[in-house]
Amino acid sequence: MFWLHKLLLSLFKYPTRLLVKTKSIPADIHQELGINRDKPIIYLLHTHSATDLIALQKATEQSGLPDPLQPVFLDGKPFHAHLCLEEPQGLISRKIQSIKIAQHFVDILKMQRDNPELDVQIVPASIFWGRAPEKSKPGWADLLADRASPSWLRKLFIVLFLGRDNFVYFSRAVSSQRMAQEKGTDEIIAHKLTRVARTHFHRRIQSMTGPQSIDRQQLNYAILGASAVKEAIAEEQQSKKISAEQAKQQAEKYLKEIAADYREGTIRLGDRLLTRVWNKIYNGIEVHNAARIRELAQNGHEIIYVPCHRSHMDYLLLTYVIYHEGLATPHIAAGINLNFWPVGGIFRRAGAFFLRRSFAGNKLYTAVFREYLEFLFNRGVPVKYYPEGGRSRTGRLLTPKTGMLAMTLQALLKGVKRPVSLVPVYLGYENVMELGSYLSELKGSNKQKESFGQVFTAIKKLKNYGHGFLSFGEPIQLNNYLDKRVPDWRQDAQSDPERKPSWLTPTVNHLANQVMCRINQAAALNGMALCSMTLLAADNHAMAEKDLIDSLELLLTMLRKAPYSAQSNIPELSGSQLLAQTLALKKFTIQEDTFGKVISLDSYRAITQTYYRNNILHLFALPGLIAAAILSEHSTTAARLEAYIKAIYPMLKRELFMHMSQDEALVYSRQLLSQMVSIGLVVEQDGNYMQPVRTSAAYVTLNILNQTLQQTLQRYAIVLTLLEKEQSIARASLEKQSRDLAEHLSAVNGIHAPEFYDKGVFASFVNALKDNGLVKASEEGGLQHTAQSAALKELVLSLVSSGIVQTLHQLHHLET
């Protein structure tokens, strides 16, 4: 029988292999799924299909797994290396026949009972031809849809048209040995295993393709028929003095403006185009922690991606990665400014839904948008929105906008029927194409309106952009989050889900901060960011090649020994390899003389490269604070270092969205200090901590850490000095005077960083002062200087450079 089966397959094998291009999910099967190639493997498929088996064979070749078409020997007897749940549909009757697979499981479990040392790995493999979701209304296009168990004729068309979009999705192996130990080996267990397998394949389809799609008419009925929208239509009719039909038409117009028009064909075409683009402009896309998101999808969670926003590339890159990680592509919340011809229609077909910058005063628009968002959540459509609201011009995370998060929680209150998980996503690049326009905007230029010409120009300029980095952070399961934060939230939801509860605003604010902290927690360090940070901290923004490599190596070693978080990612390359990779992007100036190479930043790059440094600034904030304290005092104690951290970390935590509590920061700082001593960055002697000898690479690196934090500390000193000078001052006035003084200091001291006087960072620090009780509210409603703020000012001044201290001292003694 084996030879006959093999002969029949060989008739299909070669023509099919020519038509089929297979991608395996996950990419690193052995690391993620822990499949042991030394133990027998039997693949479990949904449908008995020759083309599915050939696709599986290609995938196993790519992954170094055993051939599913070769028999596997169990106790010396040949056994099929693949099993299937169902036969294909009949050509005419369309009836699906189940295969008596339970008997195969009985046979395996019997062998396991007779030989306890045997361990068969049953590996479910889901075969997808295209990724089209099921439609609520069938049509001619369904001939190509990869439904479960299609007939041989439909499968012929599927392979012909979708063979280049074949995905083989491997799942974690089921161990026969473990099954026998935990569940037993009787026939009931075999039948239960069959039922579990059917459920598994059904869930895999849902997680890969998303829920059933619906047509525009059904969408209109669902949204416009909702009670909240009906009430808003009635209110619109009364307030605008228009007819009921006119008010309804206005609601339809809003829905048409908002709603996505998802087409799987657009995604497939986009995949092909983007693959070519990425291969042209990127040296690779590094993806981290995708396995946890696949597990959420498999468990039926409503997934909401909440990424940081660095570039317009984010829209494309994140969706592309999600698609290739075997997850349903999300519907994407996009600003209405991107809805311009012709890309607006393309984005809409790729899953974009559009929202206005402000909903203020437009109750009908608000009702339609909220109902549409709730509709997506309830159907299980994955959604993506940017909590920052817009792209960061400085490389730092922006203060989050809370509107979408508030609507997400309100939808949960109204009764989303599945668990909802927010998935923070860190995005990083070695080259951001909009950097020139960001710099112009920071200097005061108006933001350019998006247009087709702007997009075309950007495409023409595509070049080597190095590597892209995408890291999925630790998910926030909203049901669990609310259970801990607001234990009685379910009662509020049951009593009146339309009412805004008093706890909503503070909870949303806390949740938004958690999202941003978890984005930074998943940061991926890259060569451009680390080299830029190092050169920006060096004298004249220049270093000898050997000194630069030594510093890079010490910084990498420090973070490997004392990682910022378990979610962060540090490159495995050496300092020299990382530098060589970064220099290939031609952002730095290289000069060579008789003493060797000198790597430097020219005046323009000294400004633009601050963007990449700011992407990773939070990773080096605590090491920088330790370095600043040791270099300012020459010799200090652990207790003194902890005093600095207790006083200043709350400000850093707020500004840089650092995830650690103060107690956790103290523990991490002790770990950092220990590792800094072990690699020579800090010298310990008789319980005192000192700087290394000034001629060493360690001293140069310690000073780089210090200089990296200096601008942050200098801003703190500016605000605190002005506050002490004025004693009581309106918040707006304090922030404006601080920005003006920072701009002056920037010119006097040669600080080449526009964000040094960015209003956002000053606002963040003032908020941190208020939150930590370091300032009081004056009778006039302003901010009042306190003894605590005075003490913090003295502490900060002890850490900043003498030139800044002198300027601030002169300011403090000027007459008002």
Coordinates of N, CA and C in Angstrom, one line a residue, residues 474-542:
E474 N 4.4 42.6 25.9 CA 3.6 41.7 26.7 C 2.1 42.2 26.6
P475 N 1.2 41.3 26.2 CA -0.2 41.7 26.0 C -0.9 42.1 27.3
I476 N -1.9 43.0 27.2 CA -2.7 43.4 28.3 C -4.1 42.8 28.1
Q477 N -4.5 41.8 28.9 CA -5.8 41.2 28.7 C -6.8 42.1 29.5
L478 N -7.6 42.8 28.8 CA -8.4 43.9 29.4 C -9.4 43.4 30.5
N479 N -9.9 42.2 30.3 CA -10.9 41.7 31.3 C -10.1 41.5 32.6
N480 N -8.9 40.9 32.6 CA -8.1 40.7 33.8 C -7.7 42.1 34.3
Y481 N -7.3 43.0 33.4 CA -6.8 44.3 33.9 C -7.9 45.0 34.7
L482 N -9.1 45.0 34.1 CA -10.2 45.7 34.8 C -10.6 45.0 36.1
D483 N -10.5 43.6 36.1 CA -10.8 42.9 37.4 C -9.9 43.3 38.5
K484 N -8.6 43.7 38.2 CA -7.7 44.1 39.2 C -7.8 45.6 39.5
R485 N -8.1 46.4 38.5 CA -8.1 47.8 38.6 C -9.5 48.3 39.1
V486 N -10.5 47.7 38.6 CA -11.9 48.1 39.0 C -12.7 46.9 39.2
P487 N -12.6 46.3 40.4 CA -13.2 45.0 40.6 C -14.7 44.9 40.3
D488 N -15.5 46.0 40.5 CA -16.9 45.9 40.3 C -17.3 46.4 38.9
W489 N -16.4 46.4 37.9 CA -16.7 47.0 36.6 C -17.9 46.2 35.9
R490 N -18.0 44.9 36.2 CA -19.0 44.1 35.5 C -20.4 44.6 36.0
Q491 N -20.5 45.0 37.2 CA -21.8 45.5 37.7 C -22.2 46.8 37.0
D492 N -21.2 47.6 36.8 CA -21.5 48.9 36.1 C -22.0 48.6 34.7
A493 N -21.3 47.6 34.1 CA -21.7 47.2 32.7 C -23.1 46.7 32.6
Q494 N -23.5 45.9 33.6 CA -24.9 45.3 33.6 C -25.9 46.4 33.9
S495 N -25.6 47.3 34.8 CA -26.6 48.3 35.2 C -27.0 49.3 34.1
D496 N -25.9 49.9 33.4 CA -26.2 50.9 32.4 C -24.9 51.0 31.5
P497 N -24.8 50.1 30.5 CA -23.6 50.1 29.7 C -23.3 51.4 28.9
E498 N -24.4 52.2 28.7 CA -24.3 53.4 27.9 C -23.7 54.6 28.8
R499 N -23.9 54.4 30.1 CA -23.4 55.5 31.0 C -21.9 55.5 31.2
K500 N -21.3 56.6 31.2 CA -19.9 56.7 31.4 C -19.6 56.6 32.9
P501 N -18.9 55.6 33.4 CA -18.7 55.4 34.8 C -17.6 56.4 35.3
S502 N -17.6 56.7 36.6 CA -16.7 57.7 37.1 C -15.3 57.2 37.0
W503 N -15.1 55.9 37.0 CA -13.7 55.4 37.0 C -13.1 55.3 35.6
L504 N -13.9 55.6 34.6 CA -13.4 55.4 33.2 C -12.2 56.2 32.9
T505 N -12.3 57.5 33.1 CA -11.2 58.4 32.7 C -9.8 58.1 33.4
P506 N -9.8 58.0 34.8 CA -8.5 57.6 35.4 C -8.0 56.3 35.0
T507 N -8.9 55.3 34.7 CA -8.5 54.0 34.3 C -7.9 54.0 32.9
V508 N -8.6 54.8 32.0 CA -8.0 54.9 30.7 C -6.6 55.5 30.7
N509 N -6.5 56.6 31.5 CA -5.2 57.2 31.6 C -4.1 56.3 32.1
H510 N -4.4 55.5 33.1 CA -3.5 54.5 33.6 C -3.2 53.4 32.5
L511 N -4.2 53.0 31.9 CA -4.0 52.0 30.8 C -3.2 52.5 29.7
A512 N -3.4 53.7 29.3 CA -2.6 54.3 28.2 C -1.1 54.4 28.6
N513 N -0.8 54.7 29.8 CA 0.6 54.7 30.3 C 1.1 53.3 30.3
Q514 N 0.4 52.3 30.7 CA 0.8 50.9 30.7 C 1.2 50.5 29.3
V515 N 0.3 50.9 28.3 CA 0.6 50.5 26.9 C 1.9 51.1 26.5
M516 N 2.2 52.4 26.8 CA 3.4 53.0 26.3 C 4.6 52.4 27.0
C517 N 4.5 52.1 28.3 CA 5.6 51.4 29.0 C 5.9 50.0 28.5
R518 N 4.9 49.3 28.1 CA 5.1 48.0 27.5 C 5.7 48.0 26.1
I519 N 5.4 49.1 25.4 CA 6.0 49.3 24.1 C 7.5 49.5 24.3
N520 N 7.9 50.4 25.2 CA 9.3 50.6 25.5 C 10.0 49.4 26.1
Q521 N 9.2 48.6 26.9 CA 9.7 47.4 27.5 C 10.2 46.4 26.5
A522 N 9.6 46.4 25.3 CA 9.9 45.5 24.2 C 10.9 46.0 23.2
A523 N 11.7 47.1 23.6 CA 12.6 47.8 22.7 C 13.6 46.8 22.1
A524 N 13.9 47.0 20.8 CA 15.0 46.3 20.1 C 16.1 47.2 19.8
L525 N 17.2 47.0 20.5 CA 18.4 47.8 20.3 C 19.0 47.5 18.9
N526 N 19.4 48.5 18.2 CA 20.0 48.3 16.9 C 21.3 49.2 16.7
G527 N 22.1 48.8 15.7 CA 23.4 49.5 15.5 C 23.3 51.0 15.3
M528 N 22.3 51.4 14.5 CA 22.2 52.9 14.2 C 21.9 53.6 15.5
A529 N 21.0 53.1 16.3 CA 20.6 53.8 17.5 C 21.8 53.9 18.5
L530 N 22.5 52.7 18.7 CA 23.6 52.7 19.6 C 24.8 53.5 19.2
C531 N 25.2 53.4 17.9 CA 26.3 54.2 17.4 C 26.0 55.7 17.5
S532 N 24.7 56.1 17.1 CA 24.4 57.5 17.2 C 24.4 58.0 18.6
M533 N 23.9 57.2 19.6 CA 24.0 57.6 21.0 C 25.4 57.8 21.4
T534 N 26.3 56.9 21.0 CA 27.7 56.9 21.5 C 28.4 58.2 20.9
L535 N 28.2 58.4 19.6 CA 28.9 59.5 19.0 C 28.3 60.9 19.4
L536 N 27.0 60.9 19.7 CA 26.4 62.2 20.1 C 27.0 62.6 21.5
A537 N 27.4 61.6 22.3 CA 27.9 61.8 23.7 C 29.4 62.1 23.7
A538 N 30.0 61.9 22.5 CA 31.5 62.0 22.5 C 31.8 63.5 22.2
D539 N 33.0 63.9 22.6 CA 33.5 65.3 22.3 C 33.6 65.5 20.8
N540 N 33.0 66.6 20.4 CA 33.0 66.9 18.9 C 32.3 65.9 18.1
H541 N 31.5 65.0 18.7 CA 30.8 64.0 18.0 C 31.7 63.1 17.1
A542 N 32.9 62.8 17.6 CA 33.9 62.0 16.9 C 34.6 61.1 17.8

